[in-house]
Each structure stands twice: as structure tokens, then as C-alpha cells.
């Protein structure tokens, strides 16, 4: 009886709802920093298996280059609405690298790859498992 409930809980899909305004911000920011990676902090809320992203924050004192982007957690002002990060990959893949997974922050990691369009946005869990993502108005 308990094993069934645990299995069902594990199989529940997490869904990321990304507002069009936030998606446009990720796209524009990534195009601006190309050919370097760009990084943003995601604002929103998590309710059950649904993660809603409705805001973006440029992390203070962030660093970036062609193969990396990052920021210090110590420089962030405290804010309970931070739920993850978004960053760009200037190459042809939006899959997380081992480095991306080792520096995971929050509930979700959104990665966009060149040429930075809606279709090149993906979301991942801490384990690297791909999450369903929907762009909403």
C-alpha cells in the first residue's frame, strides 16, 4: 500500500509555467550576451508540482564568459521569491552540464541555447531530469 503511493508520488510530473514576459526577457538577455553565457535569477512560486516563473533578476556582480556564468550567493539580497536560475548556452545544446548541476540553485534550472528562441528553452530538476515547460500569457 505505501509502496504504491511512493511510486505514484515519484512519477508525478513537475510542470514549469513560464510567463511570455519572462521568456522574452531570457531570450533578449541571452542574445545580448552572445557569444558568452548569460545568467539570471528566476522569481516566482512553487505550488505542488507546478512552478510558475513570472520575474527575472540580474544577479549582482555576476561573471560570464564563453563557457561559464555564475554569481556569488553571498551578494544576493534575501528574497523568498527566488526559485531558480536561467542561463544560456551559446552552443547547440540546452542540456545541463555537470558544472550546471553542481551549482544548482532553487527548484528549477532553465537553460536556453543558440539561436535563443522559445523552442530552445528547457527546464531541469536538480537531478538533471527534464521538466515539462509551458509558456503562458
mmCIF file of N, CA and C in Angstrom:
data_model
loop_
_atom_site.group_PDB
_atom_site.id
_atom_site.type_symbol
_atom_site.label_atom_id
_atom_site.label_comp_id
_atom_site.label_asym_id
_atom_site.label_seq_id
_atom_site.Cartn_x
_atom_site.Cartn_y
_atom_site.Cartn_z
ATOM 1 N N UNK A 1 0.818 -1.183 0.000
ATOM 2 C CA UNK A 1 0.000 0.000 0.000
ATOM 3 C C UNK A 1 0.873 1.263 0.000
ATOM 4 N N UNK A 2 1.865 1.340 0.887
ATOM 5 C CA UNK A 2 2.698 2.522 0.949
ATOM 6 C C UNK A 2 3.629 2.623 -0.252
ATOM 7 N N UNK A 3 4.083 1.479 -0.766
ATOM 8 C CA UNK A 3 4.974 1.492 -1.915
ATOM 9 C C UNK A 3 4.278 2.071 -3.140
ATOM 10 N N UNK A 4 2.990 1.743 -3.326
ATOM 11 C CA UNK A 4 2.243 2.287 -4.457
ATOM 12 C C UNK A 4 2.164 3.808 -4.373
ATOM 13 N N UNK A 5 1.868 4.315 -3.207
ATOM 14 C CA UNK A 5 1.766 5.764 -3.016
ATOM 15 C C UNK A 5 3.112 6.435 -3.276
ATOM 16 N N UNK A 6 4.202 5.814 -2.825
ATOM 17 C CA UNK A 6 5.529 6.362 -3.062
ATOM 18 C C UNK A 6 5.864 6.364 -4.544
ATOM 19 N N UNK A 7 5.534 5.273 -5.252
ATOM 20 C CA UNK A 7 5.797 5.193 -6.686
ATOM 21 C C UNK A 7 4.994 6.243 -7.445
ATOM 22 N N UNK A 8 3.721 6.425 -7.083
ATOM 23 C CA UNK A 8 2.900 7.420 -7.758
ATOM 24 C C UNK A 8 3.460 8.820 -7.517
ATOM 25 N N UNK A 9 3.925 9.058 -6.306
ATOM 26 C CA UNK A 9 4.482 10.361 -5.980
ATOM 27 C C UNK A 9 5.749 10.630 -6.801
ATOM 28 N N UNK A 10 6.580 9.608 -6.966
ATOM 29 C CA UNK A 10 7.806 9.755 -7.744
ATOM 30 C C UNK A 10 7.514 10.010 -9.208
ATOM 31 N N UNK A 11 6.436 9.438 -9.730
ATOM 32 C CA UNK A 11 6.127 9.559 -11.141
ATOM 33 C C UNK A 11 5.370 10.833 -11.491
ATOM 34 N N UNK A 12 4.943 11.607 -10.490
ATOM 35 C CA UNK A 12 4.245 12.849 -10.763
ATOM 36 C C UNK A 12 5.181 13.792 -11.516
ATOM 37 N N UNK A 13 4.691 14.331 -12.629
ATOM 38 C CA UNK A 13 5.499 15.228 -13.433
ATOM 39 C C UNK A 13 5.453 16.635 -12.876
ATOM 40 N N UNK A 14 6.601 17.253 -12.849
ATOM 41 C CA UNK A 14 6.672 18.650 -12.470
ATOM 42 C C UNK A 14 6.526 19.486 -13.735
ATOM 43 N N UNK A 15 5.765 20.551 -13.623
ATOM 44 C CA UNK A 15 5.491 21.415 -14.766
ATOM 45 C C UNK A 15 5.986 22.821 -14.447
ATOM 46 N N UNK A 16 6.660 23.420 -15.400
ATOM 47 C CA UNK A 16 7.129 24.786 -15.266
ATOM 48 C C UNK A 16 6.265 25.670 -16.156
ATOM 49 N N UNK A 17 5.643 26.671 -15.544
ATOM 50 C CA UNK A 17 4.860 27.658 -16.279
ATOM 51 C C UNK A 17 5.690 28.935 -16.342
ATOM 52 N N UNK A 18 6.096 29.300 -17.541
ATOM 53 C CA UNK A 18 6.958 30.454 -17.768
ATOM 54 C C UNK A 18 6.136 31.526 -18.466
ATOM 55 N N UNK A 19 6.000 32.685 -17.836
ATOM 56 C CA UNK A 19 5.226 33.736 -18.491
ATOM 57 C C UNK A 19 5.946 34.186 -19.757
ATOM 58 N N UNK A 20 5.176 34.638 -20.735
ATOM 59 C CA UNK A 20 5.765 35.089 -22.000
ATOM 60 C C UNK A 20 6.727 36.250 -21.754
ATOM 61 N N UNK A 21 6.394 37.128 -20.818
ATOM 62 C CA UNK A 21 7.257 38.255 -20.499
ATOM 63 C C UNK A 21 8.611 37.764 -19.960
ATOM 64 N N UNK A 22 8.584 36.766 -19.078
ATOM 65 C CA UNK A 22 9.834 36.210 -18.548
ATOM 66 C C UNK A 22 10.620 35.496 -19.655
ATOM 67 N N UNK A 23 9.918 34.748 -20.505
ATOM 68 C CA UNK A 23 10.582 34.056 -21.622
ATOM 69 C C UNK A 23 11.239 35.065 -22.559
ATOM 70 N N UNK A 24 10.534 36.150 -22.871
ATOM 71 C CA UNK A 24 11.103 37.190 -23.734
ATOM 72 C C UNK A 24 12.331 37.829 -23.086
ATOM 73 N N UNK A 25 12.295 37.998 -21.767
ATOM 74 C CA UNK A 25 13.441 38.550 -21.055
ATOM 75 C C UNK A 25 14.653 37.635 -21.128
ATOM 76 N N UNK A 26 14.430 36.330 -20.968
ATOM 77 C CA UNK A 26 15.524 35.354 -21.063
ATOM 78 C C UNK A 26 16.119 35.366 -22.466
ATOM 79 N N UNK A 27 15.253 35.393 -23.473
ATOM 80 C CA UNK A 27 15.708 35.406 -24.873
ATOM 81 C C UNK A 27 16.530 36.660 -25.160
ATOM 82 N N UNK A 28 16.004 37.815 -24.796
ATOM 83 C CA UNK A 28 16.692 39.083 -25.070
ATOM 84 C C UNK A 28 18.022 39.173 -24.333
ATOM 85 N N UNK A 29 18.029 38.790 -23.061
ATOM 86 C CA UNK A 29 19.255 38.844 -22.270
ATOM 87 C C UNK A 29 20.316 37.913 -22.859
ATOM 88 N N UNK A 30 19.892 36.730 -23.288
ATOM 89 C CA UNK A 30 20.834 35.762 -23.874
ATOM 90 C C UNK A 30 21.405 36.273 -25.188
ATOM 91 N N UNK A 31 20.568 36.873 -26.023
ATOM 92 C CA UNK A 31 21.048 37.427 -27.299
ATOM 93 C C UNK A 31 22.020 38.576 -27.063
ATOM 94 N N UNK A 32 21.773 39.361 -26.021
ATOM 95 C CA UNK A 32 22.637 40.492 -25.705
ATOM 96 C C UNK A 32 24.041 40.033 -25.303
ATOM 97 N N UNK A 33 24.142 38.947 -24.573
ATOM 98 C CA UNK A 33 25.436 38.467 -24.079
ATOM 99 C C UNK A 33 26.147 37.519 -25.042
ATOM 100 N N UNK A 34 25.457 37.052 -26.084
ATOM 101 C CA UNK A 34 26.070 36.120 -27.032
ATOM 102 C C UNK A 34 27.330 36.737 -27.612
ATOM 103 N N UNK A 35 28.447 36.065 -27.737
ATOM 104 C CA UNK A 35 28.678 34.630 -27.647
ATOM 105 C C UNK A 35 29.025 34.134 -26.249
ATOM 106 N N UNK A 36 28.871 34.952 -25.229
ATOM 107 C CA UNK A 36 29.110 34.498 -23.862
ATOM 108 C C UNK A 36 27.826 33.953 -23.255
ATOM 109 N N UNK A 37 27.980 33.182 -22.191
ATOM 110 C CA UNK A 37 26.809 32.730 -21.444
ATOM 111 C C UNK A 37 26.262 33.900 -20.646
ATOM 112 N N UNK A 38 24.961 33.865 -20.401
ATOM 113 C CA UNK A 38 24.299 34.872 -19.573
ATOM 114 C C UNK A 38 23.582 34.152 -18.444
ATOM 115 N N UNK A 39 23.414 34.794 -17.302
ATOM 116 C CA UNK A 39 22.735 34.156 -16.174
ATOM 117 C C UNK A 39 21.755 35.129 -15.523
ATOM 118 N N UNK A 40 20.606 34.595 -15.142
ATOM 119 C CA UNK A 40 19.553 35.363 -14.475
ATOM 120 C C UNK A 40 19.005 34.553 -13.307
ATOM 121 N N UNK A 41 18.427 35.236 -12.340
ATOM 122 C CA UNK A 41 17.734 34.571 -11.241
ATOM 123 C C UNK A 41 16.244 34.608 -11.558
ATOM 124 N N UNK A 42 15.584 33.488 -11.338
ATOM 125 C CA UNK A 42 14.151 33.371 -11.613
ATOM 126 C C UNK A 42 13.350 33.699 -10.361
ATOM 127 N N UNK A 43 12.284 34.450 -10.544
ATOM 128 C CA UNK A 43 11.353 34.735 -9.456
ATOM 129 C C UNK A 43 10.018 34.090 -9.778
ATOM 130 N N UNK A 44 9.338 33.633 -8.750
ATOM 131 C CA UNK A 44 8.034 33.022 -8.955
ATOM 132 C C UNK A 44 7.596 32.291 -7.714
ATOM 133 N N UNK A 45 6.830 31.215 -7.927
ATOM 134 C CA UNK A 45 6.356 30.435 -6.783
ATOM 135 C C UNK A 45 6.198 28.982 -7.183
ATOM 136 N N UNK A 46 6.257 28.139 -6.171
ATOM 137 C CA UNK A 46 6.081 26.706 -6.362
ATOM 138 C C UNK A 46 4.868 26.287 -5.556
ATOM 139 N N UNK A 47 3.962 25.601 -6.228
ATOM 140 C CA UNK A 47 2.767 25.093 -5.549
ATOM 141 C C UNK A 47 2.544 23.672 -6.041
ATOM 142 N N UNK A 48 2.770 22.702 -5.158
ATOM 143 C CA UNK A 48 2.653 21.297 -5.555
ATOM 144 C C UNK A 48 3.698 20.971 -6.602
ATOM 145 N N UNK A 49 3.261 20.443 -7.721
ATOM 146 C CA UNK A 49 4.172 20.085 -8.815
ATOM 147 C C UNK A 49 4.282 21.172 -9.871
ATOM 148 N N UNK A 50 3.704 22.341 -9.598
ATOM 149 C CA UNK A 50 3.717 23.433 -10.556
ATOM 150 C C UNK A 50 4.654 24.536 -10.088
ATOM 151 N N UNK A 51 5.557 24.927 -10.971
ATOM 152 C CA UNK A 51 6.468 26.023 -10.697
ATOM 153 C C UNK A 51 6.127 27.133 -11.681
ATOM 154 N N UNK A 52 5.751 28.285 -11.158
ATOM 155 C CA UNK A 52 5.411 29.423 -12.006
ATOM 156 C C UNK A 52 6.536 30.439 -11.945
ATOM 157 N N UNK A 53 7.044 30.814 -13.118
ATOM 158 C CA UNK A 53 8.125 31.798 -13.220
ATOM 159 C C UNK A 53 7.531 33.058 -13.841
ATOM 160 N N UNK A 54 7.585 34.148 -13.085
ATOM 161 C CA UNK A 54 6.987 35.381 -13.597
ATOM 162 C C UNK A 54 7.893 36.598 -13.468
ATOM 163 N N UNK A 55 9.143 36.387 -13.045
ATOM 164 C CA UNK A 55 10.059 37.508 -12.918
ATOM 165 C C UNK A 55 11.504 37.093 -13.084
ATOM 166 N N UNK A 56 12.345 38.061 -13.415
ATOM 167 C CA UNK A 56 13.775 37.828 -13.621
ATOM 168 C C UNK A 56 14.565 38.881 -12.857
ATOM 169 N N UNK A 57 15.712 38.466 -12.329
ATOM 170 C CA UNK A 57 16.608 39.381 -11.623
ATOM 171 C C UNK A 57 18.010 39.175 -12.182
ATOM 172 N N UNK A 58 18.682 40.271 -12.484
ATOM 173 C CA UNK A 58 20.088 40.194 -12.890
ATOM 174 C C UNK A 58 20.909 40.098 -11.609
ATOM 175 N N UNK A 59 21.649 38.999 -11.434
ATOM 176 C CA UNK A 59 22.406 38.853 -10.180
ATOM 177 C C UNK A 59 23.530 39.886 -10.091
ATOM 178 N N UNK A 60 23.700 40.482 -8.916
ATOM 179 C CA UNK A 60 24.767 41.474 -8.769
ATOM 180 C C UNK A 60 26.149 40.814 -8.853
ATOM 181 N N UNK A 61 27.055 41.501 -9.496
ATOM 182 C CA UNK A 61 28.452 41.063 -9.601
ATOM 183 C C UNK A 61 28.596 39.691 -10.273
ATOM 184 N N UNK A 62 27.713 39.385 -11.207
ATOM 185 C CA UNK A 62 27.822 38.099 -11.905
ATOM 186 C C UNK A 62 29.028 38.128 -12.844
ATOM 187 N N UNK A 63 29.513 36.941 -13.167
ATOM 188 C CA UNK A 63 30.626 36.825 -14.109
ATOM 189 C C UNK A 63 30.202 35.886 -15.228
ATOM 190 N N UNK A 64 30.748 36.130 -16.409
ATOM 191 C CA UNK A 64 30.390 35.261 -17.533
ATOM 192 C C UNK A 64 31.493 35.260 -18.581
ATOM 193 N N UNK A 65 31.428 34.222 -19.401
ATOM 194 C CA UNK A 65 32.381 34.049 -20.481
ATOM 195 C C UNK A 65 31.797 33.081 -21.480
ATOM 196 N N UNK A 66 32.590 32.619 -22.436
ATOM 197 C CA UNK A 66 32.055 31.731 -23.474
ATOM 198 C C UNK A 66 31.633 30.351 -22.962
ATOM 199 N N UNK A 67 32.173 29.930 -21.808
ATOM 200 C CA UNK A 67 31.864 28.596 -21.301
ATOM 201 C C UNK A 67 31.399 28.591 -19.856
ATOM 202 N N UNK A 68 31.107 29.741 -19.290
ATOM 203 C CA UNK A 68 30.699 29.770 -17.889
ATOM 204 C C UNK A 68 29.866 31.022 -17.603
ATOM 205 N N UNK A 69 29.073 30.935 -16.566
ATOM 206 C CA UNK A 69 28.389 32.096 -15.996
ATOM 207 C C UNK A 69 28.101 31.755 -14.545
ATOM 208 N N UNK A 70 28.135 32.742 -13.694
ATOM 209 C CA UNK A 70 27.894 32.474 -12.288
ATOM 210 C C UNK A 70 27.777 33.741 -11.481
ATOM 211 N N UNK A 71 27.451 33.547 -10.213
ATOM 212 C CA UNK A 71 27.332 34.662 -9.283
ATOM 213 C C UNK A 71 27.523 34.118 -7.875
ATOM 214 N N UNK A 72 27.820 35.017 -6.967
ATOM 215 C CA UNK A 72 28.003 34.635 -5.568
ATOM 216 C C UNK A 72 26.669 34.735 -4.837
ATOM 217 N N UNK A 73 26.301 33.680 -4.129
ATOM 218 C CA UNK A 73 25.069 33.700 -3.347
ATOM 219 C C UNK A 73 25.149 34.727 -2.220
ATOM 220 N N UNK A 74 26.356 35.031 -1.775
ATOM 221 C CA UNK A 74 26.546 35.964 -0.666
ATOM 222 C C UNK A 74 26.198 37.402 -1.052
ATOM 223 N N UNK A 75 26.216 37.703 -2.341
ATOM 224 C CA UNK A 75 25.909 39.054 -2.803
ATOM 225 C C UNK A 75 24.420 39.272 -3.065
ATOM 226 N N UNK A 76 23.615 38.205 -2.958
ATOM 227 C CA UNK A 76 22.185 38.327 -3.239
ATOM 228 C C UNK A 76 21.428 38.898 -2.047
ATOM 229 N N UNK A 77 20.545 39.860 -2.300
ATOM 230 C CA UNK A 77 19.667 40.281 -1.208
ATOM 231 C C UNK A 77 18.672 39.162 -0.906
ATOM 232 N N UNK A 78 18.253 39.039 0.328
ATOM 233 C CA UNK A 78 17.324 37.988 0.714
ATOM 234 C C UNK A 78 15.973 38.232 0.051
ATOM 235 N N UNK A 79 15.442 37.195 -0.577
ATOM 236 C CA UNK A 79 14.143 37.294 -1.236
ATOM 237 C C UNK A 79 13.558 35.891 -1.370
ATOM 238 N N UNK A 80 12.413 35.654 -0.766
ATOM 239 C CA UNK A 80 11.780 34.335 -0.816
ATOM 240 C C UNK A 80 11.210 33.989 -2.184
ATOM 241 N N UNK A 81 11.169 34.936 -3.107
ATOM 242 C CA UNK A 81 10.588 34.650 -4.417
ATOM 243 C C UNK A 81 11.601 34.037 -5.391
ATOM 244 N N UNK A 82 12.877 33.944 -5.012
ATOM 245 C CA UNK A 82 13.875 33.322 -5.885
ATOM 246 C C UNK A 82 13.608 31.820 -5.940
ATOM 247 N N UNK A 83 13.391 31.289 -7.140
ATOM 248 C CA UNK A 83 13.079 29.866 -7.250
ATOM 249 C C UNK A 83 14.033 29.093 -8.152
ATOM 250 N N UNK A 84 15.011 29.770 -8.738
ATOM 251 C CA UNK A 84 15.958 29.069 -9.596
ATOM 252 C C UNK A 84 16.763 30.043 -10.429
ATOM 253 N N UNK A 85 17.428 29.489 -11.443
ATOM 254 C CA UNK A 85 18.237 30.307 -12.339
ATOM 255 C C UNK A 85 17.911 29.983 -13.791
ATOM 256 N N UNK A 86 18.254 30.916 -14.644
ATOM 257 C CA UNK A 86 18.198 30.704 -16.088
ATOM 258 C C UNK A 86 19.550 31.108 -16.639
ATOM 259 N N UNK A 87 20.064 30.319 -17.536
ATOM 260 C CA UNK A 87 21.299 30.729 -18.195
ATOM 261 C C UNK A 87 21.310 30.215 -19.628
ATOM 262 N N UNK A 88 22.190 30.816 -20.412
ATOM 263 C CA UNK A 88 22.256 30.481 -21.830
ATOM 264 C C UNK A 88 23.463 29.606 -22.126
ATOM 265 N N UNK A 89 23.319 28.812 -23.162
ATOM 266 C CA UNK A 89 24.425 28.050 -23.740
ATOM 267 C C UNK A 89 24.612 28.560 -25.160
ATOM 268 N N UNK A 90 25.759 29.160 -25.477
ATOM 269 C CA UNK A 90 25.976 29.690 -26.824
ATOM 270 C C UNK A 90 26.048 28.606 -27.897
ATOM 271 N N UNK A 91 26.170 27.355 -27.501
ATOM 272 C CA UNK A 91 26.255 26.246 -28.449
ATOM 273 C C UNK A 91 24.882 25.675 -28.792
ATOM 274 N N UNK A 92 24.870 24.484 -29.385
ATOM 275 C CA UNK A 92 23.618 23.900 -29.886
ATOM 276 C C UNK A 92 22.849 23.027 -28.895
ATOM 277 N N UNK A 93 23.191 23.038 -27.609
ATOM 278 C CA UNK A 93 22.529 22.152 -26.651
ATOM 279 C C UNK A 93 22.056 22.932 -25.425
ATOM 280 N N UNK A 94 20.846 22.589 -24.971
ATOM 281 C CA UNK A 94 20.376 23.196 -23.724
ATOM 282 C C UNK A 94 20.359 22.182 -22.585
ATOM 283 N N UNK A 95 21.095 21.098 -22.735
ATOM 284 C CA UNK A 95 21.200 20.107 -21.654
ATOM 285 C C UNK A 95 22.178 20.606 -20.600
ATOM 286 N N UNK A 96 21.892 20.341 -19.323
ATOM 287 C CA UNK A 96 22.787 20.833 -18.270
ATOM 288 C C UNK A 96 24.100 20.058 -18.233
ATOM 289 N N UNK A 97 25.165 20.784 -18.000
ATOM 290 C CA UNK A 97 26.477 20.147 -17.824
ATOM 291 C C UNK A 97 26.596 19.702 -16.371
ATOM 292 N N UNK A 98 27.624 18.939 -16.085
ATOM 293 C CA UNK A 98 27.884 18.532 -14.710
ATOM 294 C C UNK A 98 28.115 19.768 -13.839
ATOM 295 N N UNK A 99 28.793 20.746 -14.389
ATOM 296 C CA UNK A 99 29.028 22.006 -13.672
ATOM 297 C C UNK A 99 27.698 22.703 -13.358
ATOM 298 N N UNK A 100 26.776 22.690 -14.324
ATOM 299 C CA UNK A 100 25.444 23.279 -14.090
ATOM 300 C C UNK A 100 24.737 22.579 -12.934
ATOM 301 N N UNK A 101 24.788 21.269 -12.913
ATOM 302 C CA UNK A 101 24.109 20.503 -11.862
ATOM 303 C C UNK A 101 24.780 20.699 -10.503
ATOM 304 N N UNK A 102 26.100 20.835 -10.506
ATOM 305 C CA UNK A 102 26.821 21.034 -9.236
ATOM 306 C C UNK A 102 26.572 22.416 -8.628
ATOM 307 N N UNK A 103 26.139 23.365 -9.440
ATOM 308 C CA UNK A 103 25.869 24.720 -8.945
ATOM 309 C C UNK A 103 24.382 25.047 -9.020
ATOM 310 N N UNK A 104 23.558 24.034 -8.913
ATOM 311 C CA UNK A 104 22.105 24.199 -8.988
ATOM 312 C C UNK A 104 21.630 25.082 -7.832
ATOM 313 N N UNK A 105 20.680 25.969 -8.135
ATOM 314 C CA UNK A 105 20.148 26.891 -7.126
ATOM 315 C C UNK A 105 18.628 26.896 -7.228
ATOM 316 N N UNK A 106 17.937 26.600 -6.146
ATOM 317 C CA UNK A 106 16.483 26.662 -6.132
ATOM 318 C C UNK A 106 15.821 25.371 -6.580
ATOM 319 N N UNK A 107 14.635 25.519 -7.190
ATOM 320 C CA UNK A 107 13.828 24.370 -7.609
ATOM 321 C C UNK A 107 13.996 24.007 -9.078
ATOM 322 N N UNK A 108 14.444 24.947 -9.899
ATOM 323 C CA UNK A 108 14.461 24.732 -11.346
ATOM 324 C C UNK A 108 15.642 25.463 -11.982
ATOM 325 N N UNK A 109 16.167 24.846 -13.030
ATOM 326 C CA UNK A 109 17.197 25.478 -13.841
ATOM 327 C C UNK A 109 16.672 25.556 -15.265
ATOM 328 N N UNK A 110 16.556 26.757 -15.775
ATOM 329 C CA UNK A 110 16.110 26.973 -17.146
ATOM 330 C C UNK A 110 17.351 27.243 -17.988
ATOM 331 N N UNK A 111 17.456 26.521 -19.100
ATOM 332 C CA UNK A 111 18.603 26.693 -19.997
ATOM 333 C C UNK A 111 18.079 26.951 -21.398
ATOM 334 N N UNK A 112 18.640 27.943 -22.042
ATOM 335 C CA UNK A 112 18.288 28.273 -23.426
ATOM 336 C C UNK A 112 19.562 28.184 -24.264
ATOM 337 N N UNK A 113 19.441 27.686 -25.490
ATOM 338 C CA UNK A 113 20.626 27.613 -26.342
ATOM 339 C C UNK A 113 20.420 28.420 -27.616
ATOM 340 N N UNK A 114 21.546 28.693 -28.281
ATOM 341 C CA UNK A 114 21.538 29.436 -29.537
ATOM 342 C C UNK A 114 20.660 28.703 -30.537
ATOM 343 N N UNK A 115 19.780 29.335 -31.256
ATOM 344 C CA UNK A 115 19.673 30.766 -31.555
ATOM 345 C C UNK A 115 18.733 31.548 -30.628
ATOM 346 N N UNK A 116 18.457 31.040 -29.445
ATOM 347 C CA UNK A 116 17.690 31.748 -28.424
ATOM 348 C C UNK A 116 16.263 32.080 -28.867
ATOM 349 N N UNK A 117 15.468 31.050 -29.012
ATOM 350 C CA UNK A 117 14.053 31.183 -29.367
ATOM 351 C C UNK A 117 13.230 30.423 -28.334
ATOM 352 N N UNK A 118 11.903 30.569 -28.382
ATOM 353 C CA UNK A 118 11.028 29.849 -27.449
ATOM 354 C C UNK A 118 11.291 28.345 -27.493
ATOM 355 N N UNK A 119 11.533 27.826 -28.683
ATOM 356 C CA UNK A 119 11.709 26.379 -28.867
ATOM 357 C C UNK A 119 13.014 25.861 -28.288
ATOM 358 N N UNK A 120 13.940 26.757 -27.960
ATOM 359 C CA UNK A 120 15.243 26.312 -27.444
ATOM 360 C C UNK A 120 15.345 26.474 -25.927
ATOM 361 N N UNK A 121 14.213 26.714 -25.269
ATOM 362 C CA UNK A 121 14.183 26.845 -23.809
ATOM 363 C C UNK A 121 13.812 25.493 -23.201
ATOM 364 N N UNK A 122 14.543 25.078 -22.175
ATOM 365 C CA UNK A 122 14.233 23.837 -21.462
ATOM 366 C C UNK A 122 14.398 24.073 -19.960
ATOM 367 N N UNK A 123 13.730 23.238 -19.172
ATOM 368 C CA UNK A 123 13.811 23.338 -17.710
ATOM 369 C C UNK A 123 14.227 21.994 -17.138
ATOM 370 N N UNK A 124 15.019 22.040 -16.068
ATOM 371 C CA UNK A 124 15.557 20.825 -15.463
ATOM 372 C C UNK A 124 15.438 20.855 -13.949
ATOM 373 N N UNK A 125 15.297 19.656 -13.386
ATOM 374 C CA UNK A 125 15.320 19.474 -11.940
ATOM 375 C C UNK A 125 16.773 19.395 -11.477
ATOM 376 N N UNK A 126 16.956 19.385 -10.167
ATOM 377 C CA UNK A 126 18.291 19.278 -9.572
ATOM 378 C C UNK A 126 19.045 18.032 -10.054
ATOM 379 N N UNK A 127 18.305 16.942 -10.304
ATOM 380 C CA UNK A 127 18.921 15.682 -10.735
ATOM 381 C C UNK A 127 19.329 15.700 -12.207
ATOM 382 N N UNK A 128 18.891 16.717 -12.947
ATOM 383 C CA UNK A 128 19.163 16.778 -14.377
ATOM 384 C C UNK A 128 18.015 16.268 -15.226
ATOM 385 N N UNK A 129 16.943 15.830 -14.569
ATOM 386 C CA UNK A 129 15.768 15.340 -15.288
ATOM 387 C C UNK A 129 15.027 16.518 -15.921
ATOM 388 N N UNK A 130 14.674 16.348 -17.197
ATOM 389 C CA UNK A 130 13.974 17.399 -17.931
ATOM 390 C C UNK A 130 12.546 17.530 -17.414
ATOM 391 N N UNK A 131 12.093 18.774 -17.303
ATOM 392 C CA UNK A 131 10.740 19.061 -16.835
ATOM 393 C C UNK A 131 9.916 19.598 -18.011
ATOM 394 N N UNK A 132 8.617 19.385 -17.938
ATOM 395 C CA UNK A 132 7.732 19.955 -18.939
ATOM 396 C C UNK A 132 7.697 21.467 -18.725
ATOM 397 N N UNK A 133 7.757 22.215 -19.817
ATOM 398 C CA UNK A 133 7.717 23.675 -19.713
ATOM 399 C C UNK A 133 6.641 24.204 -20.656
ATOM 400 N N UNK A 134 5.865 25.148 -20.158
ATOM 401 C CA UNK A 134 4.811 25.784 -20.954
ATOM 402 C C UNK A 134 4.977 27.296 -20.850
ATOM 403 N N UNK A 135 4.889 27.951 -21.985
ATOM 404 C CA UNK A 135 4.921 29.404 -21.985
ATOM 405 C C UNK A 135 3.480 29.892 -21.962
ATOM 406 N N UNK A 136 3.161 30.703 -20.954
ATOM 407 C CA UNK A 136 1.785 31.170 -20.751
ATOM 408 C C UNK A 136 1.737 32.693 -20.858
ATOM 409 N N UNK A 137 0.587 33.190 -21.274
ATOM 410 C CA UNK A 137 0.406 34.663 -21.395
ATOM 411 C C UNK A 137 -0.070 35.280 -20.115
#
